[in-house]
CSV table of C-alpha atoms and ligand atoms in Angstrom, one decimal:
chain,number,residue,atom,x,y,z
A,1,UNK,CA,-2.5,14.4,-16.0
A,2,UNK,CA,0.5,12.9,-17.3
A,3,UNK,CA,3.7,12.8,-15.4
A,4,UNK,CA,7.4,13.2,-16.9
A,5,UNK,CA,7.3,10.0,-18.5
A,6,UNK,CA,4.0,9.9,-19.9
A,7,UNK,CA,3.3,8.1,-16.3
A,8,UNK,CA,-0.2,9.2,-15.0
A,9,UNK,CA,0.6,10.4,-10.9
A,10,UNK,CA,-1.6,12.9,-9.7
A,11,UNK,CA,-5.3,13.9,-9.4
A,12,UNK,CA,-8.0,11.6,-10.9
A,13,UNK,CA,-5.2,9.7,-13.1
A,14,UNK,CA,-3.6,8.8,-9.7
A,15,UNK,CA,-6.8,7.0,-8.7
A,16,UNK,CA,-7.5,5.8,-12.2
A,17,UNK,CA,-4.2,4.1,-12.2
A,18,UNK,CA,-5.3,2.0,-9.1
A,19,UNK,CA,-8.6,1.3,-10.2
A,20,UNK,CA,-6.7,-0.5,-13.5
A,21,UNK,CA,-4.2,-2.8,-11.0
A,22,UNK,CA,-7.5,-3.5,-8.8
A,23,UNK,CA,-8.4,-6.6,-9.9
A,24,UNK,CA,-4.3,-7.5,-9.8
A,25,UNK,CA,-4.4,-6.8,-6.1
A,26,UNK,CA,-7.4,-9.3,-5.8
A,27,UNK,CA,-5.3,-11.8,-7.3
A,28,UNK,CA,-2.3,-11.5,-6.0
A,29,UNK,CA,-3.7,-10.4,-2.5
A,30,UNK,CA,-2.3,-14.2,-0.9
A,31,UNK,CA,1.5,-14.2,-1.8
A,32,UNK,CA,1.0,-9.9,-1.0
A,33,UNK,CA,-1.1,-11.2,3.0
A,34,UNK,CA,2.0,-13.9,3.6
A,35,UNK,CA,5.0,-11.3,2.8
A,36,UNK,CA,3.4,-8.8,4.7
A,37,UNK,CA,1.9,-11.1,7.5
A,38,UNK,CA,4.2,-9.6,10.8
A,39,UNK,CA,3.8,-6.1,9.6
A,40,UNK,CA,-0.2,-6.6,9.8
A,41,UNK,CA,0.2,-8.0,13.5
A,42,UNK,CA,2.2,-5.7,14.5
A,43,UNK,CA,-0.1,-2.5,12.9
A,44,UNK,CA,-2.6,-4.2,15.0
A,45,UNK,CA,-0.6,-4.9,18.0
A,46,UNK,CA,0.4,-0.9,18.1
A,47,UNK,CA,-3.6,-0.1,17.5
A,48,UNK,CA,-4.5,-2.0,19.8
A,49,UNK,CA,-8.3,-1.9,19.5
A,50,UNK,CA,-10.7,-2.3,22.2
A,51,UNK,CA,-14.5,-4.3,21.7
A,52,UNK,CA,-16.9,-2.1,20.6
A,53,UNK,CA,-14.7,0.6,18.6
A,54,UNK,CA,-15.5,1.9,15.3
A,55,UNK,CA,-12.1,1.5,13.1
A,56,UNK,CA,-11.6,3.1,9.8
A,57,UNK,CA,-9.3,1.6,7.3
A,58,UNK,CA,-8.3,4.4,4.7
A,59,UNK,CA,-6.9,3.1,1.1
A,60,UNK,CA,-7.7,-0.5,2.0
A,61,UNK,CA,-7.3,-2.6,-0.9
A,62,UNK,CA,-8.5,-5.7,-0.6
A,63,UNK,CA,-9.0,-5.0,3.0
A,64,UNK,CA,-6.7,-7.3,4.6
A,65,UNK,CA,-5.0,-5.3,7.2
A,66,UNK,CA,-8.6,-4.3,8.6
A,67,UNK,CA,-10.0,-7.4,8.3
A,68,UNK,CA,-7.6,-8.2,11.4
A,69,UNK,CA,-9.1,-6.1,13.6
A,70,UNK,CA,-12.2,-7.0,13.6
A,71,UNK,CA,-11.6,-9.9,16.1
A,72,UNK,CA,-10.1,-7.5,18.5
A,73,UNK,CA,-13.2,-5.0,18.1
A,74,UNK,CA,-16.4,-7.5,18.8
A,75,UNK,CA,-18.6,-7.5,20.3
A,76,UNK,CA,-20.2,-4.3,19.0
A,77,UNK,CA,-17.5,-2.6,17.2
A,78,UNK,CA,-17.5,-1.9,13.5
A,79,UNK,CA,-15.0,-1.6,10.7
A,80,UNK,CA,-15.3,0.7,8.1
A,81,UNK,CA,-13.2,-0.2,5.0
A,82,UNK,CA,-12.4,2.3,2.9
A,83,UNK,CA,-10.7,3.1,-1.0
A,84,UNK,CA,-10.9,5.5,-3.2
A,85,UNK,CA,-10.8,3.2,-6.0
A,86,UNK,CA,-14.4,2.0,-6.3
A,87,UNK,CA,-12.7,-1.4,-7.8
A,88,UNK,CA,-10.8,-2.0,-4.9
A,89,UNK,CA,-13.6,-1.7,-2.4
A,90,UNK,CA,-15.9,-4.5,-4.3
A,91,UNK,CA,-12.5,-6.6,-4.6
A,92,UNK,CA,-12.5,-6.1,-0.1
A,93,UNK,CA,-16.8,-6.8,0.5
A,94,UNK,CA,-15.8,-9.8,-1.9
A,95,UNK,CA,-13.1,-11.0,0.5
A,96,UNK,CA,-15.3,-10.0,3.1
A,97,UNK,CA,-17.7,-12.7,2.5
A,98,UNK,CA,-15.5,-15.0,1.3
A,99,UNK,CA,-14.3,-14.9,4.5
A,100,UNK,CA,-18.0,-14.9,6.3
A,101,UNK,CA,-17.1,-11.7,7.7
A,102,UNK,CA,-20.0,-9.2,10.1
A,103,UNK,CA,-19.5,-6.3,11.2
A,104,UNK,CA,-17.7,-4.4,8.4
A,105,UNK,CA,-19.2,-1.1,6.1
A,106,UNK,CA,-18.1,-0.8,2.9
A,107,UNK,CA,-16.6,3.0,1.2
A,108,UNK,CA,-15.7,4.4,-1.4
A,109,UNK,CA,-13.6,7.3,0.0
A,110,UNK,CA,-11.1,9.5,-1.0
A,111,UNK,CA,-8.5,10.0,1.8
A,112,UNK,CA,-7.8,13.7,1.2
A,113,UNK,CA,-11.7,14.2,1.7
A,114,UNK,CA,-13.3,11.7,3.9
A,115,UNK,CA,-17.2,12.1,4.2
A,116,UNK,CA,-16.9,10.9,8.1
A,117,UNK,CA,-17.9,13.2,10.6
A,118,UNK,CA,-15.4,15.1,12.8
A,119,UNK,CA,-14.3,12.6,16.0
A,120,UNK,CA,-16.4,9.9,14.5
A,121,UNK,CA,-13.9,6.7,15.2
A,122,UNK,CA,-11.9,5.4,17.6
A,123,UNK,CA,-8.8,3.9,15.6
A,124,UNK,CA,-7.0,4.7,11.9
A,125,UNK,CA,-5.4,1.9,9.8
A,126,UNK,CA,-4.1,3.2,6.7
A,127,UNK,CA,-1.2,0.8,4.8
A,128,UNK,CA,0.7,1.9,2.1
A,129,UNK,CA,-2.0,4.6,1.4
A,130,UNK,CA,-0.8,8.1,1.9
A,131,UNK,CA,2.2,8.7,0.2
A,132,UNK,CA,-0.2,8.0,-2.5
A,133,UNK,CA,-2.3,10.6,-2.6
A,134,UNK,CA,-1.4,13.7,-4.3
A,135,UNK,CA,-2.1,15.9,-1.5
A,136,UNK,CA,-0.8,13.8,2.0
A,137,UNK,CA,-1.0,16.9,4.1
A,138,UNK,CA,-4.8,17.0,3.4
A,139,UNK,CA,-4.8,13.0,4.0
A,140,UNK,CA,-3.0,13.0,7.6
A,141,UNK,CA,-5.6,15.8,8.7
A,142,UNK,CA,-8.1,14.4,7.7
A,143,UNK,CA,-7.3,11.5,9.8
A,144,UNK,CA,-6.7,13.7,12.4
A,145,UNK,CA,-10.0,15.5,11.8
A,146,UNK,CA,-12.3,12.2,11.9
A,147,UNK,CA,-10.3,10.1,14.9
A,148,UNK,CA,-11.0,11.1,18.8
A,149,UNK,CA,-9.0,12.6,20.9
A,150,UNK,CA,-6.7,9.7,22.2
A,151,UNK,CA,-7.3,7.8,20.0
A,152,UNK,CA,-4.6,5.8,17.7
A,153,UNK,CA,-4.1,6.1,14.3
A,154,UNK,CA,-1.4,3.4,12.4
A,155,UNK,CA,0.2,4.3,9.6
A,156,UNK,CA,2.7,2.1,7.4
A,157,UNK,CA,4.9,3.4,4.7
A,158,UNK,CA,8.0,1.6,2.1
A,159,UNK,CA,11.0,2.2,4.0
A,160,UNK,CA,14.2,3.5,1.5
A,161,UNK,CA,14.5,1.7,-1.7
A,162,UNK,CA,17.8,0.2,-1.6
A,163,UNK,CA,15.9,-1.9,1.2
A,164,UNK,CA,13.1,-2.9,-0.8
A,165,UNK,CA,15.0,-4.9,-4.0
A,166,UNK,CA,11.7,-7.0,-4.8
A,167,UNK,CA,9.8,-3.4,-5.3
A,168,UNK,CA,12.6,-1.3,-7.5
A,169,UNK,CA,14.1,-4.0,-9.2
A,170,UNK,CA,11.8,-2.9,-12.4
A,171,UNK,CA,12.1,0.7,-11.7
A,172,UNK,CA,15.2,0.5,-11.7
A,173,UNK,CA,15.5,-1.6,-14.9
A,174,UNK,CA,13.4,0.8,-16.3
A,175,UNK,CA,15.5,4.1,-15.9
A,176,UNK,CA,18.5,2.3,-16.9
A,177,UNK,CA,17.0,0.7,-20.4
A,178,UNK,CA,16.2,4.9,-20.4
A,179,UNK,CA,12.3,4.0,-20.4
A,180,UNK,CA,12.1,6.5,-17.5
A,181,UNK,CA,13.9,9.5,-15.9
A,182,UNK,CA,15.3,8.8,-12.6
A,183,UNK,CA,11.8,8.6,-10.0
A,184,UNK,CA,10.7,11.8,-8.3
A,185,UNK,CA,10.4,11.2,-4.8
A,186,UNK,CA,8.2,13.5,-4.7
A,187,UNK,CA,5.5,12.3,-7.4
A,188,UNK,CA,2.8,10.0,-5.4
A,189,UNK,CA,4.5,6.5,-5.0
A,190,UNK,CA,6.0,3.9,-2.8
A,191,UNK,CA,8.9,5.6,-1.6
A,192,UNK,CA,7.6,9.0,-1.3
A,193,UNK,CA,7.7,8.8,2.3
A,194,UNK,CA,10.6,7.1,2.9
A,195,UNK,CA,12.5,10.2,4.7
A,196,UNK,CA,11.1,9.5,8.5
A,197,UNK,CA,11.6,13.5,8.6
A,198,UNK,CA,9.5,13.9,6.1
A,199,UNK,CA,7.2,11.1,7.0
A,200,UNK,CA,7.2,12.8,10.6
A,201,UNK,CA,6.6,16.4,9.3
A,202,UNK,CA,3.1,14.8,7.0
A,203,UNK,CA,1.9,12.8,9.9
A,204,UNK,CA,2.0,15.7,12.4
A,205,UNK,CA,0.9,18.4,9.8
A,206,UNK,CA,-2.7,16.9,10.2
A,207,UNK,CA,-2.2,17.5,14.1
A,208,UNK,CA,-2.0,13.8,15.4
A,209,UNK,CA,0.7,13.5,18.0
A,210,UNK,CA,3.2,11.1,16.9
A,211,UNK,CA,4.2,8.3,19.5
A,212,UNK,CA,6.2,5.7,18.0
A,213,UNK,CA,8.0,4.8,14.5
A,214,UNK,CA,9.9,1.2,13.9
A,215,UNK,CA,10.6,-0.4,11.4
A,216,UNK,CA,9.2,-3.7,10.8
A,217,UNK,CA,10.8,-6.6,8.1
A,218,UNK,CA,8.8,-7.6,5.2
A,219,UNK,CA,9.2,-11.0,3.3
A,220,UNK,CA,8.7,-11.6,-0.5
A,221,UNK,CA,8.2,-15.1,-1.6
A,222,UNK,CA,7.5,-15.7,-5.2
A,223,UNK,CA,7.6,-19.5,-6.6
A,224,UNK,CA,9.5,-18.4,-9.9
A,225,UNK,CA,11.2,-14.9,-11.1
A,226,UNK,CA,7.9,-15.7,-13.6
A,227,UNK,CA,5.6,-15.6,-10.4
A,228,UNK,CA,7.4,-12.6,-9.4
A,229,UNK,CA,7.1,-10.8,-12.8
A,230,UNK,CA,3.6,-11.5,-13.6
A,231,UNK,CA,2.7,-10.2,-9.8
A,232,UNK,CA,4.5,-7.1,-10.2
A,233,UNK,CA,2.9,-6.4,-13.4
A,234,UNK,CA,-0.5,-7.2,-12.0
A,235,UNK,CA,-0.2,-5.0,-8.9
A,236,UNK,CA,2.3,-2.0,-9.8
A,237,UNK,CA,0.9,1.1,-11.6
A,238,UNK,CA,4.0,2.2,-13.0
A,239,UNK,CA,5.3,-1.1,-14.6
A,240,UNK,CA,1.5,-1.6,-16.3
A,241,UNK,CA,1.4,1.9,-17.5
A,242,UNK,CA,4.8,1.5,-18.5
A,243,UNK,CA,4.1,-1.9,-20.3
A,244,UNK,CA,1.0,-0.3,-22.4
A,245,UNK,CA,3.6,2.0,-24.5
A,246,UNK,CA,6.5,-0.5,-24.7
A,247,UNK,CA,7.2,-2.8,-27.8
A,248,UNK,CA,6.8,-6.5,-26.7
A,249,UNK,CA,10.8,-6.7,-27.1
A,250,UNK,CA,11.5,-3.5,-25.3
A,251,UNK,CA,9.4,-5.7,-22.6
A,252,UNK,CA,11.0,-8.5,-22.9
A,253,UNK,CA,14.3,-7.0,-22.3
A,254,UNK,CA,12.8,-5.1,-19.5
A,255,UNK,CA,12.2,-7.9,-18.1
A,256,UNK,CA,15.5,-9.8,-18.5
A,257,UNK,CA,17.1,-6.6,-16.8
A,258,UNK,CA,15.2,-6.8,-13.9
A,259,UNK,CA,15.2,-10.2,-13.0
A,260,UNK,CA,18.9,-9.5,-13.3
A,261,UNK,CA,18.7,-7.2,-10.4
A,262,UNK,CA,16.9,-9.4,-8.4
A,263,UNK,CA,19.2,-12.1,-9.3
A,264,UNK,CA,20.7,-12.1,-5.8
A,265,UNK,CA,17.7,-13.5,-4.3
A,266,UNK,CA,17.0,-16.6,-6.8
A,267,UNK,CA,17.1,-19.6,-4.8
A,268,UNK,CA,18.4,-23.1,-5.5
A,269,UNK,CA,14.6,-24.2,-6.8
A,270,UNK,CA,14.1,-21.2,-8.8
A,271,UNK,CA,11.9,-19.6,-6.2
A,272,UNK,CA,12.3,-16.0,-5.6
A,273,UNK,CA,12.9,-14.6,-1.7
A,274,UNK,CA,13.4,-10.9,-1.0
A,275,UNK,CA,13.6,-9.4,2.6
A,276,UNK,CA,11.7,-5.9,2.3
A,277,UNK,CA,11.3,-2.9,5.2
A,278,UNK,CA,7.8,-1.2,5.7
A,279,UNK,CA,7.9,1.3,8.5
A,280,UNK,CA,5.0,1.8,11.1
A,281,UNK,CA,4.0,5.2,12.9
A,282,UNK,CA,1.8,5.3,15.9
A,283,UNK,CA,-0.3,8.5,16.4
A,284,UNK,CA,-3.1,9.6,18.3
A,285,UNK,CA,-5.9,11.8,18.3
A,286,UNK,CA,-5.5,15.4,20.0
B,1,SAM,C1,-0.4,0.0,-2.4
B,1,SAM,S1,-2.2,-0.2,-2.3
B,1,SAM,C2,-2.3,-0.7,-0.6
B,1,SAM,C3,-3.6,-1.5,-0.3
B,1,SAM,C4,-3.7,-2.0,1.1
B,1,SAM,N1,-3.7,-0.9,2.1
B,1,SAM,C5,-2.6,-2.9,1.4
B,1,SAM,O1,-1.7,-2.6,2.2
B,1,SAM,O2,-2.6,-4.1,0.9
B,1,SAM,C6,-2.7,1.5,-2.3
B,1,SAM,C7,-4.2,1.7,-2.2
B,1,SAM,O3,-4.4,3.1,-2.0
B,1,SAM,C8,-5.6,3.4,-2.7
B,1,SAM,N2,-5.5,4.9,-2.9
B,1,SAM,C9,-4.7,5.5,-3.7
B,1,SAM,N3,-5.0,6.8,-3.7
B,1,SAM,C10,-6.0,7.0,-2.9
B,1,SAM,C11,-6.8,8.1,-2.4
B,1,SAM,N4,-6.5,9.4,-2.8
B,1,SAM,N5,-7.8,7.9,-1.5
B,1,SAM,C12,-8.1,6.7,-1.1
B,1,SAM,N6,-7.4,5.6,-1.5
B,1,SAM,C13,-6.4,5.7,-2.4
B,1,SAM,C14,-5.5,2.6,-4.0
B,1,SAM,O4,-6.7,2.5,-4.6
B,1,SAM,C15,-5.0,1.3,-3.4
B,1,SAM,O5,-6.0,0.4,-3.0
């Protein structure tokens, strides 16, 4: 299905969308681990895993964020690392044993219909996966469905977007070149969840209890605004569909116009450094 602005969102175009930026996540998954590193600990920290536990990762990626608890669940525990883009998974069991990783089962899962038995894990990671997902009500219970009683589920989510410059600057470059409408907030995407009412209201739709949101920093480094632009076009959905229907000048002056709205953030050297906000809800079980 095509969105608005010819911009696949929903259904199996949602998931087709991440399966073309997979191998883009793969390579850019470094520079995306070291801007994200705190928010990882702290999802971890707030999970709080115990040896032995079985702990899900739902819309994984690469599979970093899971890959983190795994020393906190030995001996005996297991991670299962899940995607519903079948790209994304081979891109995390590649990591996996790059890394010399045990102790970790690969899935290709879809997060609105997970194949997991009811009370069937101990913990939920999911990072910037359910806003995603066309149907996030059907995503939170069934989180809520497959995690015990007590048990803690971690969510993270893209806090608003005038906090997250590194993310919208193309976006936002985009709508006023006239390439795009201005973004529905609620199409699947980044900042779909931004509202913590809204974000709230999802979570505890599924029936986990919520027990903490915060909001955690986020830091962007990128060696060159060329570093920058080549990531984002690697990792984001909308700027690569966007790109395969623009003329190479239309790109080109897409470009220029969002590296001026980043412009703020250029260093002395070139380099590119741009604070972000993810935001982090603890749930359990019931
Ligand atoms: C923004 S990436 C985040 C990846 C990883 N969690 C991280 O934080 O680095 C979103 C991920 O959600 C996955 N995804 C999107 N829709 C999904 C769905 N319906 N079910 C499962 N995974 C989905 C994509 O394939 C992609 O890997």
């Amino acid at each position: 299905m095509q969105g608005r602005d010819g911009i696949a969102d929903e259904g199996t175009d949602q998931l087709e969308g991440w399966r073309s930026v997979a191998a883009g996540w793969e390579r850019r998954r470094d520079l995306f681990a070291r801007a994200t590193a705190e928010l990882s600990e702290r999802m971890i920290e707030l999970l709080d895993p115990n040896p032995g536990d079985r702990v899900l990762e739902v819309a994984a990626g690469p599979g970093e964020t899971g890959f983190k608890a795994l020393a906190r669940i030995r001996p005996g525990g297991e991670l299962i690392s899940t995607d519903g883009a079948p790209e994304m998974v081979e891109a995390a069991r590649r990591r996996a044993s790059e890394l010399g990783l045990t102790g970790v089962r690969f899935r290709v899962e879809d997060a609105a219909a997970l194949s997991l038995p009811d009370n069937d894990v101990d913990c939920v990671l999911c990072r910037f996966g359910i806003m995603l997902v066309p149907d996030m009500e059907a995503a939170a219970s069934e989180i809520a469905r497959v995690l015990r009683p007590g048990g803690a589920a971690v969510l993270a989510v893209w806090a608003g977007t005038s906090v997250n410059p590194w993310m919208t600057a193309p976006g936002k470059a985009a709508t006023e070149l006239g390439h795009m409408g201005q973004p529905d907030h609620d199409a699947p995407g980044p900042f779909r969840l931004s509202d913590p009412e809204r974000l709230r209201a999802v979570v505890a739709s599924g029936g986990l209890a919520i027990e903490t949101i915060e909001d955690v920093p986020v830091r962007w480094v990128a060696g060159s605004l060329d570093e920058w632009w080549e990531t984002t076009r690697d990792t984001s959905r909308m700027l690569t569909q966007l790109t395969d229907r623009l003329t190479p000048g239309d790109i080109a002056e897409l470009r220029m116009r969002a590296e001026l709205n980043l412009a703020e953030f250029v260093q002395g050297d070139g380099s590119v450094e741009a604070p972000g906000v993810a935001r982090i809800v603890l749930a359990r079980g019931v």
